[in-house]
mmCIF file of C-alpha atoms in Angstrom:
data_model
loop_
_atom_site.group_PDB
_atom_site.id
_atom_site.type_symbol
_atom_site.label_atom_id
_atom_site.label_comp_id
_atom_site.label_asym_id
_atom_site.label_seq_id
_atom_site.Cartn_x
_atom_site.Cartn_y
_atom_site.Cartn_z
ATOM 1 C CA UNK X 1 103.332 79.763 117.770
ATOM 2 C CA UNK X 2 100.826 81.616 115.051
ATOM 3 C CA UNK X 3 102.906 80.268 112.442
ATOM 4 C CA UNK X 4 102.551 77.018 113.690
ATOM 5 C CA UNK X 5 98.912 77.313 113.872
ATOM 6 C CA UNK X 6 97.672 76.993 110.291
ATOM 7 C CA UNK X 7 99.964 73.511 109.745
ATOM 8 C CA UNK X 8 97.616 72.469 112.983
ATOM 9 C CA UNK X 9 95.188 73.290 111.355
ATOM 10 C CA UNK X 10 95.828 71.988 108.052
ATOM 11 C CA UNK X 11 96.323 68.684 109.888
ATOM 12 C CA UNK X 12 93.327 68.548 111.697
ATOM 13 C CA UNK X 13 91.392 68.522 108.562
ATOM 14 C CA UNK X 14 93.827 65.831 106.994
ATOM 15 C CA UNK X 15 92.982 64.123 109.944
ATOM 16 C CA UNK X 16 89.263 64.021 109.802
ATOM 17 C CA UNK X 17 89.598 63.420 105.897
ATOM 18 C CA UNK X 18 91.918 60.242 106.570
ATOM 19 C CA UNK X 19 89.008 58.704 109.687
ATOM 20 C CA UNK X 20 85.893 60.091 107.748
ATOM 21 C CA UNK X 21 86.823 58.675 104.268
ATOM 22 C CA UNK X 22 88.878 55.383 105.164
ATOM 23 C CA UNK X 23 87.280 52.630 106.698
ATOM 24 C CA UNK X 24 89.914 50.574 108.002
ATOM 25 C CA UNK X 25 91.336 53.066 109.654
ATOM 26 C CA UNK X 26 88.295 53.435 111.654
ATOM 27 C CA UNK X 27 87.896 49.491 112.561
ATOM 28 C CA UNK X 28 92.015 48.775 112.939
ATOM 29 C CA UNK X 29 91.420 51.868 116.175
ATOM 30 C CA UNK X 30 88.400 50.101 117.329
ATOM 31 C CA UNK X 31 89.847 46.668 117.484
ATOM 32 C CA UNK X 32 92.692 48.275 119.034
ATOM 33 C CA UNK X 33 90.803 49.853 121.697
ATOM 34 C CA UNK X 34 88.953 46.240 122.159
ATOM 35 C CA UNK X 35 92.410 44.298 122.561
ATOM 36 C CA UNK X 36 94.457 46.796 124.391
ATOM 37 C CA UNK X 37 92.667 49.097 126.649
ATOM 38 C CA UNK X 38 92.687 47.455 130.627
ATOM 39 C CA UNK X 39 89.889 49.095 131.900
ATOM 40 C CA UNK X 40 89.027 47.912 135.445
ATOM 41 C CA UNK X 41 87.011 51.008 136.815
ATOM 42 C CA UNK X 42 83.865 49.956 136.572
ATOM 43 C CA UNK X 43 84.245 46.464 137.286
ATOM 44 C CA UNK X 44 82.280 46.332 140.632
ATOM 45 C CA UNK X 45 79.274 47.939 139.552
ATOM 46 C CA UNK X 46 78.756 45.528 136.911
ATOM 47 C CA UNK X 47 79.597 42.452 139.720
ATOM 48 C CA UNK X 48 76.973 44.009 141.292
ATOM 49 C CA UNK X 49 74.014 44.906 139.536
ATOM 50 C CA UNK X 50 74.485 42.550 136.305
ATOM 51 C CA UNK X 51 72.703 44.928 134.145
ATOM 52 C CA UNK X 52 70.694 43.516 131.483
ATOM 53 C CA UNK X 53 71.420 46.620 129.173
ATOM 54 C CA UNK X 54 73.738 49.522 129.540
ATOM 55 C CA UNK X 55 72.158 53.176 128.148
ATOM 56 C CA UNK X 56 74.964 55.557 128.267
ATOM 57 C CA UNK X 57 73.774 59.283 126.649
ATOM 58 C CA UNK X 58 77.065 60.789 125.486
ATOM 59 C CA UNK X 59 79.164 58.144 124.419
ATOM 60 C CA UNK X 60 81.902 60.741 123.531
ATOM 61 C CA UNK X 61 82.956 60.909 127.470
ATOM 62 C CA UNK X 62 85.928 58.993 128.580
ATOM 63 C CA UNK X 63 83.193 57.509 131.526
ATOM 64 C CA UNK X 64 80.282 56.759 129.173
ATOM 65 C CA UNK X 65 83.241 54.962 126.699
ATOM 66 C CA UNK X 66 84.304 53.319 129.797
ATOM 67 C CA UNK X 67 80.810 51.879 130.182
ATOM 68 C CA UNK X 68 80.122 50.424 127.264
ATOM 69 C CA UNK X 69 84.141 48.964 127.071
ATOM 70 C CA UNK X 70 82.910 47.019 130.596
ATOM 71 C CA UNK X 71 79.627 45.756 128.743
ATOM 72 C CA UNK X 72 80.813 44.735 126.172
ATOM 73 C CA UNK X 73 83.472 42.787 127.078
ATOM 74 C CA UNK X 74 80.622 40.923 129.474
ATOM 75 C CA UNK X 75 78.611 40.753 126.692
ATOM 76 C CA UNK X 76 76.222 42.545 127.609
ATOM 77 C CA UNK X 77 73.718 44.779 125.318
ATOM 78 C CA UNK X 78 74.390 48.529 125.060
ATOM 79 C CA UNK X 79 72.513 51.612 123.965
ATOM 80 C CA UNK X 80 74.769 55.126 123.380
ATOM 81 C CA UNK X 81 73.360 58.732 122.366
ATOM 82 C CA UNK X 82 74.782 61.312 120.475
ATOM 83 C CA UNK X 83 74.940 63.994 122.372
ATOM 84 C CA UNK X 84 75.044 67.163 120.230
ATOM 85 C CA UNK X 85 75.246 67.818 116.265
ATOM 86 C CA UNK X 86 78.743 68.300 115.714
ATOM 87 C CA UNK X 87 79.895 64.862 117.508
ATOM 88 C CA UNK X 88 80.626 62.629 114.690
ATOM 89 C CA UNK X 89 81.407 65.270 111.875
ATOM 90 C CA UNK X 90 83.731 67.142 113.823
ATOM 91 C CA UNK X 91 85.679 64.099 115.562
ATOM 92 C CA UNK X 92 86.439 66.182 118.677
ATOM 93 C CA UNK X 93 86.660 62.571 120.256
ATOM 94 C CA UNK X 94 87.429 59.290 119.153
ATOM 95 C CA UNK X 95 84.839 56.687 119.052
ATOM 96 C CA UNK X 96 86.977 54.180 119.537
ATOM 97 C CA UNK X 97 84.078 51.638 120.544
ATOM 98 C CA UNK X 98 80.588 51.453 119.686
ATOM 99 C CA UNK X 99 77.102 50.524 121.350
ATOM 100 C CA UNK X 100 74.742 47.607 119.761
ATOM 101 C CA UNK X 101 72.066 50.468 119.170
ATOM 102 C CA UNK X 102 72.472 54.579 118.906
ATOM 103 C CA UNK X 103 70.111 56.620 119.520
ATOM 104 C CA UNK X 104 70.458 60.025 117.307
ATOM 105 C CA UNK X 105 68.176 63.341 117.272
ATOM 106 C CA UNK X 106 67.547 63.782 113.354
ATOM 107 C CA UNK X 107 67.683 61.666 110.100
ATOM 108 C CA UNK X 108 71.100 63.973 109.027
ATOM 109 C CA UNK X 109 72.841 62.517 112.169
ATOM 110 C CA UNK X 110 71.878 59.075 111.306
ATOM 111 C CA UNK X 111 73.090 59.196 107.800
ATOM 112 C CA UNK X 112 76.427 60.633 109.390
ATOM 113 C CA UNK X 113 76.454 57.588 111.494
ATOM 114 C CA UNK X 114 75.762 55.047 109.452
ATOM 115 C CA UNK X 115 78.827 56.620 106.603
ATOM 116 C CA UNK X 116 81.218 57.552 109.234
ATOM 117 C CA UNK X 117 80.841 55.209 112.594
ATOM 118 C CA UNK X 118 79.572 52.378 110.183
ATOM 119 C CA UNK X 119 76.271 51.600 112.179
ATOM 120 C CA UNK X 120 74.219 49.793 110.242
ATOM 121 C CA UNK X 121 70.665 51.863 110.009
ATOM 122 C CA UNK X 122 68.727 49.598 111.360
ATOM 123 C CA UNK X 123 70.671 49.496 114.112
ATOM 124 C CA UNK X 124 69.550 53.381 114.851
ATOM 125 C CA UNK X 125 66.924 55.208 116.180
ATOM 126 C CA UNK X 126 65.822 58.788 115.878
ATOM 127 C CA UNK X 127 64.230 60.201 119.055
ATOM 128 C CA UNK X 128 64.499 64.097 118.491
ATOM 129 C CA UNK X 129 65.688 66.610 120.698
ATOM 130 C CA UNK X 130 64.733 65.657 124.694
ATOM 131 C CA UNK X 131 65.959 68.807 126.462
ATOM 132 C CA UNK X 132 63.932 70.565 123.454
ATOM 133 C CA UNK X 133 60.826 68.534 125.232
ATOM 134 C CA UNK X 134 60.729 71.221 127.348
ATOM 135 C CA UNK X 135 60.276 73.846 125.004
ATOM 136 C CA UNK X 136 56.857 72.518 123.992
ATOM 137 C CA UNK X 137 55.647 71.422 127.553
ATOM 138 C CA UNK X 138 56.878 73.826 129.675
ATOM 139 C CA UNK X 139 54.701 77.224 130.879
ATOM 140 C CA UNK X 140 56.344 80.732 129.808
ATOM 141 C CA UNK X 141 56.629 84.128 131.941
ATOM 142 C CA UNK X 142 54.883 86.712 130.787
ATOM 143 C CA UNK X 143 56.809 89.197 129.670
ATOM 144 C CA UNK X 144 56.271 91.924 132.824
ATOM 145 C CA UNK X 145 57.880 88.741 134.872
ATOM 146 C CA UNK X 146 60.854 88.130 132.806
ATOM 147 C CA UNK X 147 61.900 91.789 132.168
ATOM 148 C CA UNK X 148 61.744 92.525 136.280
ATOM 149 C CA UNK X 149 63.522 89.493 136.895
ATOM 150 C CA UNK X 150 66.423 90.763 134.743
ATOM 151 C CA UNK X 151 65.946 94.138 135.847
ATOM 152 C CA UNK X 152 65.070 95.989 132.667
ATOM 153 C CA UNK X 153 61.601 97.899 131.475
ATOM 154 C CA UNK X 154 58.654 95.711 129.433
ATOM 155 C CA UNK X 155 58.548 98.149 126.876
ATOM 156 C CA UNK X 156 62.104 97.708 125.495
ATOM 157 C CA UNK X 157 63.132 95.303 122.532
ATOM 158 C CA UNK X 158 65.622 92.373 122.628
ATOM 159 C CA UNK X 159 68.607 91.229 121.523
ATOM 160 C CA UNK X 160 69.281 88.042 122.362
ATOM 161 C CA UNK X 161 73.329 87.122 122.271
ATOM 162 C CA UNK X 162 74.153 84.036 122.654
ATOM 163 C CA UNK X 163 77.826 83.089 123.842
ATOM 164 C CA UNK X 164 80.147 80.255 122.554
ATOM 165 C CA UNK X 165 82.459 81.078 124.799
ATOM 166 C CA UNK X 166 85.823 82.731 124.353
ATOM 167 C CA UNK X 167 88.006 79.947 123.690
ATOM 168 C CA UNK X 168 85.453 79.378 120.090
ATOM 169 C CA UNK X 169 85.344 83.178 119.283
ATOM 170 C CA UNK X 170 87.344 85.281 121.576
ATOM 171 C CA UNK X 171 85.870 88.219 120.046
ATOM 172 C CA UNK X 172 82.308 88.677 121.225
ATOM 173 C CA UNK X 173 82.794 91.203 123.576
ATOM 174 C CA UNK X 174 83.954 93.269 120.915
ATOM 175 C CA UNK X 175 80.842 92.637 118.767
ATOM 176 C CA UNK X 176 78.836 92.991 121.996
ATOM 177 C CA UNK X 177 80.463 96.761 122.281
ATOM 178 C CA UNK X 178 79.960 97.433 118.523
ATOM 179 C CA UNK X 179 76.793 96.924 118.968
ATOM 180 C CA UNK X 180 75.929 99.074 122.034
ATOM 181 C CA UNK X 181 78.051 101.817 120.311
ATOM 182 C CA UNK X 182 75.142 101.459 117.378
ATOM 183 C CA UNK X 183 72.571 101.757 119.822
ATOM 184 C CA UNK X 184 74.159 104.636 121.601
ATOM 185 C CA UNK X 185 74.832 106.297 118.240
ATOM 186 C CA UNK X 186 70.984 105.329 116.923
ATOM 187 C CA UNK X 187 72.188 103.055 114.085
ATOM 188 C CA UNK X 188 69.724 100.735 116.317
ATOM 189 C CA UNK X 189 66.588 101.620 117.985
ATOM 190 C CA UNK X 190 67.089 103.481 121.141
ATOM 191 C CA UNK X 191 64.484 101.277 122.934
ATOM 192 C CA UNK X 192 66.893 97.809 122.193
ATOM 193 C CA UNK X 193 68.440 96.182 124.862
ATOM 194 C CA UNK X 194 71.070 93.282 124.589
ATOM 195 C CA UNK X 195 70.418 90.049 126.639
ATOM 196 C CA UNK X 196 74.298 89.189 126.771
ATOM 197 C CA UNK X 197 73.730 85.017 127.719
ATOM 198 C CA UNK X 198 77.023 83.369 128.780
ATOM 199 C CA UNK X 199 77.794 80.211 127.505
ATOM 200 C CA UNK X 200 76.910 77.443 130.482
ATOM 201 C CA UNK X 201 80.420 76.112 130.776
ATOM 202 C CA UNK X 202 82.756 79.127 129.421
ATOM 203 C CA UNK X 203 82.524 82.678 130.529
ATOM 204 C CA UNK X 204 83.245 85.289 128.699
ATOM 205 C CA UNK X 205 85.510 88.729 130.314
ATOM 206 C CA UNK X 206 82.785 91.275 128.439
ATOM 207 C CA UNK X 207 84.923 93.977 129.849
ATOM 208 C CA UNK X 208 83.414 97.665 130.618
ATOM 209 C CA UNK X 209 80.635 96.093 128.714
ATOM 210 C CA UNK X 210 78.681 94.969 131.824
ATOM 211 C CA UNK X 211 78.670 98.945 133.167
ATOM 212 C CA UNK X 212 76.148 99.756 129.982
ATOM 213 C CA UNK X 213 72.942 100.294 130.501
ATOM 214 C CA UNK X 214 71.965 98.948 127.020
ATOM 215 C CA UNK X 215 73.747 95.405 127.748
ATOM 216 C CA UNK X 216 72.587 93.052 130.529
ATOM 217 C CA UNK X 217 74.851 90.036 131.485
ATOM 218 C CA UNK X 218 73.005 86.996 131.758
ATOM 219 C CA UNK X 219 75.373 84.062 133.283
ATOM 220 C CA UNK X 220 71.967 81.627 134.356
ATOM 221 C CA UNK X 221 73.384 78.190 135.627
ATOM 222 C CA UNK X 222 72.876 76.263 138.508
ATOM 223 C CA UNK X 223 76.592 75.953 140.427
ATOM 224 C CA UNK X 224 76.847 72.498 142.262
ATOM 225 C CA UNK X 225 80.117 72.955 143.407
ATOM 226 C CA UNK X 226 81.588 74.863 146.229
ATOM 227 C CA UNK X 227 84.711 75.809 143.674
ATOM 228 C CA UNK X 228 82.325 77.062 141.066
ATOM 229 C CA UNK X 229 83.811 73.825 138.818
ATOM 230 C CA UNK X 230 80.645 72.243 137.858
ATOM 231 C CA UNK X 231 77.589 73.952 136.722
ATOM 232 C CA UNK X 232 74.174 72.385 135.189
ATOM 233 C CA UNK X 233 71.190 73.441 133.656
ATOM 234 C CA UNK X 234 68.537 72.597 135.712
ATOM 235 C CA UNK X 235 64.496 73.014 135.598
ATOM 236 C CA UNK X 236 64.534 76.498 136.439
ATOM 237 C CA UNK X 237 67.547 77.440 134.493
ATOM 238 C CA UNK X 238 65.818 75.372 131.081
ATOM 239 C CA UNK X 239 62.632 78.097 132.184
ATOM 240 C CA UNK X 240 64.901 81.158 132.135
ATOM 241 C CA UNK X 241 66.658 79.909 128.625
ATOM 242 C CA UNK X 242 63.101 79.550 127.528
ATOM 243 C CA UNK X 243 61.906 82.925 128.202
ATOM 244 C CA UNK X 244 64.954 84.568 127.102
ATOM 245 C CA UNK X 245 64.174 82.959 124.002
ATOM 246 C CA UNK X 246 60.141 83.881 123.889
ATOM 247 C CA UNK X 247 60.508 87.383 124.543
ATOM 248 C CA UNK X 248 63.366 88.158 122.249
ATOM 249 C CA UNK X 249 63.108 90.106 119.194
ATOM 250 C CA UNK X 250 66.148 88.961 117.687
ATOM 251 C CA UNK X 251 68.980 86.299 117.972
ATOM 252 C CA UNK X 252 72.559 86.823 117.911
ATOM 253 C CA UNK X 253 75.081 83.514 117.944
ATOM 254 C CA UNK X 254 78.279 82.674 116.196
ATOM 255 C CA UNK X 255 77.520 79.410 114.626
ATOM 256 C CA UNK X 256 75.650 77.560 118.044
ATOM 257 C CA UNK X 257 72.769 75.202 118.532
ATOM 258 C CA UNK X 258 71.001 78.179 119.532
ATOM 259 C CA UNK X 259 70.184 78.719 115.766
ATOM 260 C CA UNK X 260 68.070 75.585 116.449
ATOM 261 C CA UNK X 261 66.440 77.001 120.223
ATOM 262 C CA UNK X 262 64.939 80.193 118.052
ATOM 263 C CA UNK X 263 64.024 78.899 115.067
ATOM 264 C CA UNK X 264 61.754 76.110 117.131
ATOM 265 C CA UNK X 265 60.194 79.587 118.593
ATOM 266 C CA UNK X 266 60.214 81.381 115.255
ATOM 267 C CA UNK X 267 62.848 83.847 116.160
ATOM 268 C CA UNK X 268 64.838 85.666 113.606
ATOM 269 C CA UNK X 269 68.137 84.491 113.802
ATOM 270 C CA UNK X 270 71.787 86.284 112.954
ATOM 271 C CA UNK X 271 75.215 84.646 112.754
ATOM 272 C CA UNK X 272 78.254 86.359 113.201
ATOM 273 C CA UNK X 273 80.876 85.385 110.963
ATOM 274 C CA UNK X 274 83.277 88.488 111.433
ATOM 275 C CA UNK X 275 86.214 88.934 114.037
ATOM 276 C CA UNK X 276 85.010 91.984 116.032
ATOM 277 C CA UNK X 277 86.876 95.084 115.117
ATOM 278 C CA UNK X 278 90.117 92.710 113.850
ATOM 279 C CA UNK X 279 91.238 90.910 110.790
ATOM 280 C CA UNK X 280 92.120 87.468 111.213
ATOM 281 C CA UNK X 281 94.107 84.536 109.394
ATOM 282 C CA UNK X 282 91.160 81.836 108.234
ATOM 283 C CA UNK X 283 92.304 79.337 110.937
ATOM 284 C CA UNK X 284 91.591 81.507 113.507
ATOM 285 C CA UNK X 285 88.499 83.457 112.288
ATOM 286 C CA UNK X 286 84.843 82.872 113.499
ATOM 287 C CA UNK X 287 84.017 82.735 109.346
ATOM 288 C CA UNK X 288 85.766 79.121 109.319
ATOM 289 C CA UNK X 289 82.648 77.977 111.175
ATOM 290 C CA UNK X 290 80.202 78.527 107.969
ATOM 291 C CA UNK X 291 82.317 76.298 105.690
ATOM 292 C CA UNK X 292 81.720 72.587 104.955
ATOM 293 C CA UNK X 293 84.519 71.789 107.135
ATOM 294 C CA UNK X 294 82.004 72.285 109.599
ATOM 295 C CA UNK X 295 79.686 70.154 108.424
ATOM 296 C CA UNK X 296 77.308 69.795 111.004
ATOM 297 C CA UNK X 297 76.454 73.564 110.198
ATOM 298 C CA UNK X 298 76.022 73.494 106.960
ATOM 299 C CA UNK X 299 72.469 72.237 106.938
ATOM 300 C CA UNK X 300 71.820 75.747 109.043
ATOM 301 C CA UNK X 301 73.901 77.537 106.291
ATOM 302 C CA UNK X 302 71.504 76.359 103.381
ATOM 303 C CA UNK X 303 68.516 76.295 105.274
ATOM 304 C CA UNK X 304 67.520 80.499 104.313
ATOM 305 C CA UNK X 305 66.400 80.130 108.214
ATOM 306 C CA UNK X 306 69.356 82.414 109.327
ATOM 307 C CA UNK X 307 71.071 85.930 108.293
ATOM 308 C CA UNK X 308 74.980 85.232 108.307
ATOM 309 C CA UNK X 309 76.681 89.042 108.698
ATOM 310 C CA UNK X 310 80.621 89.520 107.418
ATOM 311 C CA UNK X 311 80.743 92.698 109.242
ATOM 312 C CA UNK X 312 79.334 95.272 112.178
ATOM 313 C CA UNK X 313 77.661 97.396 109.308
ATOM 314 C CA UNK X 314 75.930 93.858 108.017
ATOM 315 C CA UNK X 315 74.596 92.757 111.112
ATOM 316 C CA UNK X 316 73.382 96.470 112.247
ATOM 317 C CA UNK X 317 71.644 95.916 108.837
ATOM 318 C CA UNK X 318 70.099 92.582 109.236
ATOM 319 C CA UNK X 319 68.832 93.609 112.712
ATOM 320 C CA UNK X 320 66.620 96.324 111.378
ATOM 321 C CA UNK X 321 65.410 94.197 108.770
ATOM 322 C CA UNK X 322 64.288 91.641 111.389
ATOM 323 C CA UNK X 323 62.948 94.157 113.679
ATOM 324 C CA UNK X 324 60.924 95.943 110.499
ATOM 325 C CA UNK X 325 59.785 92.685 109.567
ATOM 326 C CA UNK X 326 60.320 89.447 112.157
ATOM 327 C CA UNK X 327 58.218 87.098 109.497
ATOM 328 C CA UNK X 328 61.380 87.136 107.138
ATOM 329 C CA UNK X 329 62.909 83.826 106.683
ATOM 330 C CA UNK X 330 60.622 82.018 108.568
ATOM 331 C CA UNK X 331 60.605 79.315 105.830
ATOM 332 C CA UNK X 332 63.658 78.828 106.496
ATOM 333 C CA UNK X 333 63.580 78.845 110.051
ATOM 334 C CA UNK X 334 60.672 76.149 110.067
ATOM 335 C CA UNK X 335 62.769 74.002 107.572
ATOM 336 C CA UNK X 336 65.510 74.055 110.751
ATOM 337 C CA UNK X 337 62.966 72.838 112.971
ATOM 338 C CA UNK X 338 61.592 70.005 110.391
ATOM 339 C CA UNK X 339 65.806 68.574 109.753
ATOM 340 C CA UNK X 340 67.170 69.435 113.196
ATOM 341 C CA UNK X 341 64.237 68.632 115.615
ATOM 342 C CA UNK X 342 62.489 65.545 113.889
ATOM 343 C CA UNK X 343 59.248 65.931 115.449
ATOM 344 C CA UNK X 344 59.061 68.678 118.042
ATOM 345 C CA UNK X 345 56.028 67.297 120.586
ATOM 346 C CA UNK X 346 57.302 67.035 123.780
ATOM 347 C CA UNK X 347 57.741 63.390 123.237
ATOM 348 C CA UNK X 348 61.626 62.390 122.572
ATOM 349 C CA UNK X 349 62.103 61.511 125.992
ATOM 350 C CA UNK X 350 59.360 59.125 126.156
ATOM 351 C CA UNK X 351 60.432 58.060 123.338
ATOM 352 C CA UNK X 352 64.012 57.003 123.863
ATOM 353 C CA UNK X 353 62.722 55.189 127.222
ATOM 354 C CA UNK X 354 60.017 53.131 125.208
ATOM 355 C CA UNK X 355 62.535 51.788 122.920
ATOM 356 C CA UNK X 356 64.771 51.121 125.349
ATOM 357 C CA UNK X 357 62.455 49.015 127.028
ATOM 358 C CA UNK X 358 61.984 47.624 123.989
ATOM 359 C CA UNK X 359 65.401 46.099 123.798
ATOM 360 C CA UNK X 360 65.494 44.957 127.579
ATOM 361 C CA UNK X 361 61.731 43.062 126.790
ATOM 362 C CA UNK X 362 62.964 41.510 123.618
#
């Protein structure tokens, strides 16, 4: 199987090259889709509400595709969102069929758009971040509050780790016990404690990890299903996320959107771009992430508004810098906020519903 793993690989990327850089390739699977697909699901709802316009706000979801397939084909007006950063570079999921109007976060994701979905600009609208609404409009703990909720004294510094989940980089929780060994051993400050914060949809098995009394687990989600299947973030999980944030010293991530979350708070921010304690082919190493393969990273990468470490010894490094002096990069960090966030006032949600009413007036 691992030797079959970098010819996946390989062919991945030939396949994102082929879609990204030929346009009939693109259309040809889009007329297909049109002609081909029966699609019947959703056919009573649309009997029975005859929607004037159909808003659907990840159009990379088999139900949200399904959606605007229906409309369309009815003729009626749609309006799809892009739900995250790495959606259209990354090709994780076909769009196979496209909404009259898209709604995008940042000016980066509409040029993506218009050169790789072939929307024409005018056609898109830029509404920033909504769930980052929060962020500006919402009322922080003070710190006494946050550190009793999680059990842990006021007086100690932060570490903020943020998960992507073991299936992205299975080895976190040996970078999370690297790093308690440095604390243990005083390569860090003996008053640090890690924030370990689970990835909402993937755990990951930290191991004996969760027994130290420098690490605190941190799985915050609300569970709305009896079989633990389905988990959102809700208000009060958004608040906890938030504070986690605000009273960190330091963040920790392997390549997430959480680079974005602390550099809107001014948070010094670390990426981990080394495989734990092993040594890894390419394909399968975290350091693939920081490559313009990745492309929807690579404005983080040249930003200078994060720290990305090659090693344990690098990022032990780069945490004392931060915690000497928390002001470095913060040019950098603010230029994240200016390309990723578009404008952060605690509008984008008003915002997207404006212009859609917009469309459903005119």
């Amino acid at each position: 199987m691992e030797k079959k793993q970098p010819l996946r690989y390989i062919a991945s990327m030939a396949m994102l090259f082929l879609f990204g850089n030929l346009k009939f390739l693109r259309v040809s699977a889009r007329f297909l889709d049109y002609h081909l697909v029966r699609d019947k699901r959703l056919d009573k709802y649309f009997k029975k509400y005859k929607p004037n316009l159909v808003f659907t706000s990840n159009i990379i979801v088999p139900l949200d595709r399904s959606f605007l397939r229906h409309a369309k084909k009815r003729g009626v007006r749609t309006v799809g969102m892009i739900n995250s950063w790495d959606n259209i570079t990354l090709s994780k999921y076909p769009f196979r069929i496209l909404p009259n109007h898209l709604v995008v976060h940042n000016a980066i994701i509409k040029d993506e758009a218009v050169k790789y979905l072939d929307i024409p600009k005018e056609k898109i609208f830029i509404s920033g971040l909504p769930h980052f609404d929060f962020y500006v409009t919402g009322k922080r703990s003070t710190r006494e509050e946050f550190c009793t909720n999680l059990g842990i004294s006021s007086d100690k510094r932060i570490i903020l780790f943020a998960s992507i989940g073991s299936s992205l980089n299975p080895t976190e929780r040996q970078v999370l016990s690297l790093l308690d060994d440095a604390i243990v051993k005083e390569k860090l400050p003996k008053d640090m404690v890690i924030i370990f914060r689970q990835h909402p949809t993937e755990k990951t098995l930290v191991g004996d990890t969760n027994k130290s009394s420098n690490i605190i687990i941190d799985d915050s989600k609300t569970i709305l299903t009896k079989e633990n299947s389905y988990s959102e973030i809700l208000t009060k999980d958004m608040e906890h996320l938030a504070d986690s944030i605000f009273h960190s010293d330091v963040m920790i991530n392997t390549a997430s959107t959480m680079s974005i979350d602390a550099s809107v708070f001014d948070k010094p921010v670390i990426n981990i771009a080394f495989d734990g304690w092993e040594e890894k082919q390419f394909h399968e190493s975290v350091s693939r992430f920081y490559k313009p393969s990745h492309a929807h990273y690579q404005p983080i990468v040249k930003s200078g508004g994060v720290r990305i470490t090659y090693s344990i010894d690098d990022l032990i490094e780069v945490i004392n810098l931060y915690l000497n002096d928390p002001t470095l990069d913060k040019k950098g960090r603010r230029r994240i906020v200016e390309e990723q966030c578009y404008k952060l006032d605690g509008q984008s949600g008003k915002r997207i519903g404006i212009f859609l009413l917009s469309l459903i007036k005119n």
